[in-house]
């Protein structure tokens, strides 16, 4: 649970509808861009989406704590195809009650952002750092980006009145009975602060786990089969780590 | 999540109840009605009734109760974070948030527990770009193989001391290297799948199955229930 899936019923309707629209638009753009790809790219998207699902099947501790692998998949597939993977994974998870059905769009945008940022950062870092650290940094940047998006979403949710408040507000009583707080900004910040307080420790642990696992995976691939890493992110073996060649007599 | 997906897939393909026989289209209509009504309703009475109704559907479908309870209460974990952050001293608010998530989650689990995945994904793949719809099918197919590999990897890590020795960082790094073998396997598998697709004359769409829309005699029941739920949600709008 390095990512906290949004459940059904906690967000205002216009927010999750917007999430569906934006995610749909992005999917259309990505699909159009990759419509002439060979079918092995499609099969690869399927296989790596399944890997994300399988990684979530491996509990790392209490409360079903698990990895998302979104930044790692972003590094391997690129941002666009990794977004397709994020949508597929979130749709399947929603059918199991793991994340809401109505918020598949928003959950996919948040997960997809982690993948896209991870992909971009890895390409920037690959020439400047060892595989482990490049992938770990990329995973951290991806997770920070997805956290920022998640905070924006829950921040908007915090600023909307709760169902109980709406009932009171809609009741045909005197205006004094309206329960919406006068100090609405203070209440919003209080709610938002509490949410961050509850979720932040989980996020820190999850991000570190995601970074170390992504680093370990990329280090393994760089040794065993570097051709699987993005072509422009590959680097030659470091000469400094090899034994020095004997100087000619 | 453990291997819930494999278990639910088994329920869907081995179940023989009347709900398993009903068409996927009618069941999807019912679930959309339940989820839509739940997220828009602010009536505790309606939400509790809808939740009870979905449990009746689960029991009538013959799905095993204990695993369903495990799956159906999962959304509560996530919702509790939101409830705690928005706690305003009223139990009604907490109940509304909790029942919305539980109702929608249970309805989704009932749907996948009574509908085989080709029937379930076929209508979804009509709504999304072809590339995405095909990826949905291929991901689902690949999941079972990779989940088995993941379990074996986990066992191998434990047996060889990769999971027990060293600090958490060392263990996670070992897990990452193990994950690397699964990435390699995923690449090889995708090449094999591609070769099979080419050999079988892949036409650009993975599934042209229309079984999901084939109506049965029982289809009026989920559609009538959907209408009833939406009417009740509108009727109880504004009620406590």
PDB file of N, CA, C and O in Angstrom, chain B residues 52-99:
ATOM      1  N   UNK B  52     -27.856  -4.555   2.515  1.00  0.00           N
ATOM      2  CA  UNK B  52     -28.525  -5.822   2.847  1.00  0.00           C
ATOM      3  C   UNK B  52     -28.963  -6.550   1.586  1.00  0.00           C
ATOM      4  O   UNK B  52     -28.807  -7.773   1.477  1.00  0.00           O
ATOM      5  N   UNK B  53     -29.478  -5.803   0.622  1.00  0.00           N
ATOM      6  CA  UNK B  53     -29.936  -6.418  -0.628  1.00  0.00           C
ATOM      7  C   UNK B  53     -28.770  -7.079  -1.376  1.00  0.00           C
ATOM      8  O   UNK B  53     -28.909  -8.186  -1.905  1.00  0.00           O
ATOM      9  N   UNK B  54     -27.622  -6.399  -1.391  1.00  0.00           N
ATOM     10  CA  UNK B  54     -26.470  -6.981  -2.091  1.00  0.00           C
ATOM     11  C   UNK B  54     -26.004  -8.248  -1.371  1.00  0.00           C
ATOM     12  O   UNK B  54     -25.604  -9.221  -2.006  1.00  0.00           O
ATOM     13  N   UNK B  55     -26.117  -8.261  -0.048  1.00  0.00           N
ATOM     14  CA  UNK B  55     -25.765  -9.488   0.684  1.00  0.00           C
ATOM     15  C   UNK B  55     -26.716 -10.628   0.323  1.00  0.00           C
ATOM     16  O   UNK B  55     -26.305 -11.779   0.219  1.00  0.00           O
ATOM     17  N   UNK B  56     -28.004 -10.282   0.137  1.00  0.00           N
ATOM     18  CA  UNK B  56     -28.969 -11.309  -0.293  1.00  0.00           C
ATOM     19  C   UNK B  56     -28.542 -11.874  -1.648  1.00  0.00           C
ATOM     20  O   UNK B  56     -28.598 -13.093  -1.875  1.00  0.00           O
ATOM     21  N   UNK B  57     -28.095 -10.992  -2.556  1.00  0.00           N
ATOM     22  CA  UNK B  57     -27.626 -11.450  -3.869  1.00  0.00           C
ATOM     23  C   UNK B  57     -26.431 -12.397  -3.713  1.00  0.00           C
ATOM     24  O   UNK B  57     -26.343 -13.428  -4.380  1.00  0.00           O
ATOM     25  N   UNK B  58     -25.518 -12.017  -2.814  1.00  0.00           N
ATOM     26  CA  UNK B  58     -24.319 -12.843  -2.601  1.00  0.00           C
ATOM     27  C   UNK B  58     -24.715 -14.226  -2.082  1.00  0.00           C
ATOM     28  O   UNK B  58     -24.241 -15.252  -2.577  1.00  0.00           O
ATOM     29  N   UNK B  59     -25.624 -14.254  -1.103  1.00  0.00           N
ATOM     30  CA  UNK B  59     -26.038 -15.533  -0.527  1.00  0.00           C
ATOM     31  C   UNK B  59     -26.789 -16.367  -1.560  1.00  0.00           C
ATOM     32  O   UNK B  59     -26.589 -17.580  -1.647  1.00  0.00           O
ATOM     33  N   UNK B  60     -27.634 -15.699  -2.362  1.00  0.00           N
ATOM     34  CA  UNK B  60     -28.400 -16.428  -3.380  1.00  0.00           C
ATOM     35  C   UNK B  60     -27.492 -16.972  -4.480  1.00  0.00           C
ATOM     36  O   UNK B  60     -27.866 -17.920  -5.173  1.00  0.00           O
ATOM     37  N   UNK B  61     -26.335 -16.369  -4.640  1.00  0.00           N
ATOM     38  CA  UNK B  61     -25.404 -16.820  -5.683  1.00  0.00           C
ATOM     39  C   UNK B  61     -24.548 -17.989  -5.210  1.00  0.00           C
ATOM     40  O   UNK B  61     -23.797 -18.559  -6.004  1.00  0.00           O
ATOM     41  N   UNK B  62     -24.630 -18.305  -3.925  1.00  0.00           N
ATOM     42  CA  UNK B  62     -23.864 -19.423  -3.402  1.00  0.00           C
ATOM     43  C   UNK B  62     -22.378 -19.138  -3.273  1.00  0.00           C
ATOM     44  O   UNK B  62     -21.568 -20.070  -3.210  1.00  0.00           O
ATOM     45  N   UNK B  63     -22.012 -17.872  -3.208  1.00  0.00           N
ATOM     46  CA  UNK B  63     -20.586 -17.537  -3.032  1.00  0.00           C
ATOM     47  C   UNK B  63     -20.196 -17.835  -1.582  1.00  0.00           C
ATOM     48  O   UNK B  63     -20.992 -17.607  -0.667  1.00  0.00           O
ATOM     49  N   UNK B  64     -18.984 -18.347  -1.341  1.00  0.00           N
ATOM     50  CA  UNK B  64     -18.566 -18.648   0.036  1.00  0.00           C
ATOM     51  C   UNK B  64     -18.507 -17.379   0.891  1.00  0.00           C
ATOM     52  O   UNK B  64     -17.908 -16.379   0.480  1.00  0.00           O
ATOM     53  N   UNK B  65     -19.145 -17.452   2.060  1.00  0.00           N
ATOM     54  CA  UNK B  65     -19.376 -16.220   2.831  1.00  0.00           C
ATOM     55  C   UNK B  65     -18.101 -15.638   3.424  1.00  0.00           C
ATOM     56  O   UNK B  65     -17.857 -14.430   3.303  1.00  0.00           O
ATOM     57  N   UNK B  66     -17.279 -16.508   4.032  1.00  0.00           N
ATOM     58  CA  UNK B  66     -16.109 -15.971   4.759  1.00  0.00           C
ATOM     59  C   UNK B  66     -15.154 -15.216   3.824  1.00  0.00           C
ATOM     60  O   UNK B  66     -14.769 -14.076   4.114  1.00  0.00           O
ATOM     61  N   UNK B  67     -14.765 -15.805   2.672  1.00  0.00           N
ATOM     62  CA  UNK B  67     -13.882 -15.030   1.778  1.00  0.00           C
ATOM     63  C   UNK B  67     -14.539 -13.758   1.257  1.00  0.00           C
ATOM     64  O   UNK B  67     -13.874 -12.742   1.085  1.00  0.00           O
ATOM     65  N   UNK B  68     -15.865 -13.826   1.032  1.00  0.00           N
ATOM     66  CA  UNK B  68     -16.555 -12.620   0.546  1.00  0.00           C
ATOM     67  C   UNK B  68     -16.518 -11.528   1.613  1.00  0.00           C
ATOM     68  O   UNK B  68     -16.305 -10.350   1.302  1.00  0.00           O
ATOM     69  N   UNK B  69     -16.679 -11.934   2.877  1.00  0.00           N
ATOM     70  CA  UNK B  69     -16.606 -10.934   3.962  1.00  0.00           C
ATOM     71  C   UNK B  69     -15.224 -10.273   3.948  1.00  0.00           C
ATOM     72  O   UNK B  69     -15.097  -9.051   4.061  1.00  0.00           O
ATOM     73  N   UNK B  70     -14.192 -11.100   3.763  1.00  0.00           N
ATOM     74  CA  UNK B  70     -12.821 -10.561   3.707  1.00  0.00           C
ATOM     75  C   UNK B  70     -12.660  -9.546   2.588  1.00  0.00           C
ATOM     76  O   UNK B  70     -12.109  -8.464   2.791  1.00  0.00           O
ATOM     77  N   UNK B  71     -13.175  -9.898   1.416  1.00  0.00           N
ATOM     78  CA  UNK B  71     -13.052  -8.995   0.268  1.00  0.00           C
ATOM     79  C   UNK B  71     -13.926  -7.752   0.447  1.00  0.00           C
ATOM     80  O   UNK B  71     -13.514  -6.644   0.120  1.00  0.00           O
ATOM     81  N   UNK B  72     -15.145  -7.993   0.969  1.00  0.00           N
ATOM     82  CA  UNK B  72     -16.117  -6.899   1.023  1.00  0.00           C
ATOM     83  C   UNK B  72     -15.793  -5.875   2.092  1.00  0.00           C
ATOM     84  O   UNK B  72     -16.256  -4.736   2.019  1.00  0.00           O
ATOM     85  N   UNK B  73     -15.009  -6.283   3.097  1.00  0.00           N
ATOM     86  CA  UNK B  73     -14.663  -5.310   4.140  1.00  0.00           C
ATOM     87  C   UNK B  73     -13.365  -4.564   3.813  1.00  0.00           C
ATOM     88  O   UNK B  73     -12.984  -3.651   4.527  1.00  0.00           O
ATOM     89  N   UNK B  74     -12.704  -4.976   2.733  1.00  0.00           N
ATOM     90  CA  UNK B  74     -11.444  -4.321   2.373  1.00  0.00           C
ATOM     91  C   UNK B  74     -11.598  -2.810   2.149  1.00  0.00           C
ATOM     92  O   UNK B  74     -10.769  -2.022   2.613  1.00  0.00           O
ATOM     93  N   UNK B  75     -12.672  -2.373   1.435  1.00  0.00           N
ATOM     94  CA  UNK B  75     -12.815  -0.923   1.228  1.00  0.00           C
ATOM     95  C   UNK B  75     -12.942  -0.154   2.538  1.00  0.00           C
ATOM     96  O   UNK B  75     -12.632   1.039   2.592  1.00  0.00           O
ATOM     97  N   UNK B  76     -13.405  -0.847   3.598  1.00  0.00           N
ATOM     98  CA  UNK B  76     -13.578  -0.166   4.879  1.00  0.00           C
ATOM     99  C   UNK B  76     -12.248   0.362   5.409  1.00  0.00           C
ATOM    100  O   UNK B  76     -12.185   1.435   6.014  1.00  0.00           O
ATOM    101  N   UNK B  77     -11.159  -0.393   5.148  1.00  0.00           N
ATOM    102  CA  UNK B  77      -9.834   0.033   5.615  1.00  0.00           C
ATOM    103  C   UNK B  77      -9.485   1.418   5.062  1.00  0.00           C
ATOM    104  O   UNK B  77      -9.019   2.297   5.775  1.00  0.00           O
ATOM    105  N   UNK B  78      -9.702   1.575   3.761  1.00  0.00           N
ATOM    106  CA  UNK B  78      -9.376   2.848   3.112  1.00  0.00           C
ATOM    107  C   UNK B  78     -10.333   3.950   3.560  1.00  0.00           C
ATOM    108  O   UNK B  78      -9.938   5.101   3.744  1.00  0.00           O
ATOM    109  N   UNK B  79     -11.602   3.555   3.711  1.00  0.00           N
ATOM    110  CA  UNK B  79     -12.604   4.561   4.064  1.00  0.00           C
ATOM    111  C   UNK B  79     -12.388   5.085   5.480  1.00  0.00           C
ATOM    112  O   UNK B  79     -12.674   6.258   5.754  1.00  0.00           O
ATOM    113  N   UNK B  80     -11.874   4.213   6.369  1.00  0.00           N
ATOM    114  CA  UNK B  80     -11.672   4.653   7.751  1.00  0.00           C
ATOM    115  C   UNK B  80     -10.711   5.837   7.835  1.00  0.00           C
ATOM    116  O   UNK B  80     -10.862   6.711   8.689  1.00  0.00           O
ATOM    117  N   UNK B  81      -9.733   5.871   6.927  1.00  0.00           N
ATOM    118  CA  UNK B  81      -8.798   7.006   6.913  1.00  0.00           C
ATOM    119  C   UNK B  81      -9.569   8.301   6.629  1.00  0.00           C
ATOM    120  O   UNK B  81      -9.361   9.326   7.287  1.00  0.00           O
ATOM    121  N   UNK B  82     -10.474   8.228   5.662  1.00  0.00           N
ATOM    122  CA  UNK B  82     -11.261   9.417   5.320  1.00  0.00           C
ATOM    123  C   UNK B  82     -12.235   9.781   6.443  1.00  0.00           C
ATOM    124  O   UNK B  82     -12.434  10.950   6.747  1.00  0.00           O
ATOM    125  N   UNK B  83     -12.830   8.751   7.052  1.00  0.00           N
ATOM    126  CA  UNK B  83     -13.773   9.019   8.137  1.00  0.00           C
ATOM    127  C   UNK B  83     -13.055   9.700   9.300  1.00  0.00           C
ATOM    128  O   UNK B  83     -13.544  10.682   9.872  1.00  0.00           O
ATOM    129  N   UNK B  84     -11.867   9.174   9.618  1.00  0.00           N
ATOM    130  CA  UNK B  84     -11.112   9.760  10.740  1.00  0.00           C
ATOM    131  C   UNK B  84     -10.755  11.215  10.453  1.00  0.00           C
ATOM    132  O   UNK B  84     -10.788  12.062  11.350  1.00  0.00           O
ATOM    133  N   UNK B  85     -10.417  11.501   9.186  1.00  0.00           N
ATOM    134  CA  UNK B  85     -10.022  12.873   8.861  1.00  0.00           C
ATOM    135  C   UNK B  85     -11.217  13.822   8.860  1.00  0.00           C
ATOM    136  O   UNK B  85     -11.060  15.017   9.062  1.00  0.00           O
ATOM    137  N   UNK B  86     -12.424  13.295   8.605  1.00  0.00           N
ATOM    138  CA  UNK B  86     -13.599  14.160   8.498  1.00  0.00           C
ATOM    139  C   UNK B  86     -14.523  14.007   9.693  1.00  0.00           C
ATOM    140  O   UNK B  86     -15.706  14.350   9.612  1.00  0.00           O
ATOM    141  N   UNK B  87     -14.031  13.449  10.779  1.00  0.00           N
ATOM    142  CA  UNK B  87     -14.866  13.184  11.934  1.00  0.00           C
ATOM    143  C   UNK B  87     -15.449  14.496  12.480  1.00  0.00           C
ATOM    144  O   UNK B  87     -14.716  15.413  12.827  1.00  0.00           O
ATOM    145  N   UNK B  88     -16.774  14.564  12.507  1.00  0.00           N
ATOM    146  CA  UNK B  88     -17.429  15.783  12.973  1.00  0.00           C
ATOM    147  C   UNK B  88     -18.318  15.518  14.184  1.00  0.00           C
ATOM    148  O   UNK B  88     -19.182  16.322  14.524  1.00  0.00           O
ATOM    149  N   UNK B  89     -18.113  14.353  14.808  1.00  0.00           N
ATOM    150  CA  UNK B  89     -18.885  14.027  16.002  1.00  0.00           C
ATOM    151  C   UNK B  89     -20.206  13.352  15.691  1.00  0.00           C
ATOM    152  O   UNK B  89     -20.925  12.957  16.609  1.00  0.00           O
ATOM    153  N   UNK B  90     -20.566  13.220  14.409  1.00  0.00           N
ATOM    154  CA  UNK B  90     -21.846  12.589  14.050  1.00  0.00           C
ATOM    155  C   UNK B  90     -21.581  11.206  13.463  1.00  0.00           C
ATOM    156  O   UNK B  90     -20.855  11.062  12.488  1.00  0.00           O
ATOM    157  N   UNK B  91     -22.213  10.204  14.072  1.00  0.00           N
ATOM    158  CA  UNK B  91     -22.027   8.833  13.585  1.00  0.00           C
ATOM    159  C   UNK B  91     -22.677   8.642  12.216  1.00  0.00           C
ATOM    160  O   UNK B  91     -22.283   7.772  11.459  1.00  0.00           O
ATOM    161  N   UNK B  92     -23.685   9.486  11.930  1.00  0.00           N
ATOM    162  CA  UNK B  92     -24.380   9.350  10.638  1.00  0.00           C
ATOM    163  C   UNK B  92     -23.407   9.573   9.479  1.00  0.00           C
ATOM    164  O   UNK B  92     -23.424   8.855   8.485  1.00  0.00           O
ATOM    165  N   UNK B  93     -22.547  10.584   9.635  1.00  0.00           N
ATOM    166  CA  UNK B  93     -21.583  10.883   8.566  1.00  0.00           C
ATOM    167  C   UNK B  93     -20.654   9.697   8.338  1.00  0.00           C
ATOM    168  O   UNK B  93     -20.425   9.280   7.197  1.00  0.00           O
ATOM    169  N   UNK B  94     -20.160   9.136   9.462  1.00  0.00           N
ATOM    170  CA  UNK B  94     -19.261   7.974   9.347  1.00  0.00           C
ATOM    171  C   UNK B  94     -19.991   6.806   8.705  1.00  0.00           C
ATOM    172  O   UNK B  94     -19.450   6.114   7.830  1.00  0.00           O
ATOM    173  N   UNK B  95     -21.252   6.594   9.121  1.00  0.00           N
ATOM    174  CA  UNK B  95     -22.026   5.463   8.575  1.00  0.00           C
ATOM    175  C   UNK B  95     -22.264   5.647   7.082  1.00  0.00           C
ATOM    176  O   UNK B  95     -22.194   4.681   6.316  1.00  0.00           O
ATOM    177  N   UNK B  96     -22.541   6.876   6.671  1.00  0.00           N
ATOM    178  CA  UNK B  96     -22.795   7.126   5.237  1.00  0.00           C
ATOM    179  C   UNK B  96     -21.555   6.792   4.407  1.00  0.00           C
ATOM    180  O   UNK B  96     -21.629   6.059   3.422  1.00  0.00           O
ATOM    181  N   UNK B  97     -20.398   7.306   4.834  1.00  0.00           N
ATOM    182  CA  UNK B  97     -19.160   7.035   4.085  1.00  0.00           C
ATOM    183  C   UNK B  97     -18.864   5.532   4.044  1.00  0.00           C
ATOM    184  O   UNK B  97     -18.519   4.977   3.005  1.00  0.00           O
ATOM    185  N   UNK B  98     -19.011   4.902   5.215  1.00  0.00           N
ATOM    186  CA  UNK B  98     -18.672   3.480   5.300  1.00  0.00           C
ATOM    187  C   UNK B  98     -19.618   2.636   4.443  1.00  0.00           C
ATOM    188  O   UNK B  98     -19.179   1.767   3.676  1.00  0.00           O
ATOM    189  N   UNK B  99     -20.918   2.909   4.558  1.00  0.00           N
ATOM    190  CA  UNK B  99     -21.902   2.104   3.808  1.00  0.00           C
ATOM    191  C   UNK B  99     -21.773   2.324   2.307  1.00  0.00           C
ATOM    192  O   UNK B  99     -21.966   1.392   1.522  1.00  0.00           O
TER     193      UNK B  99
END
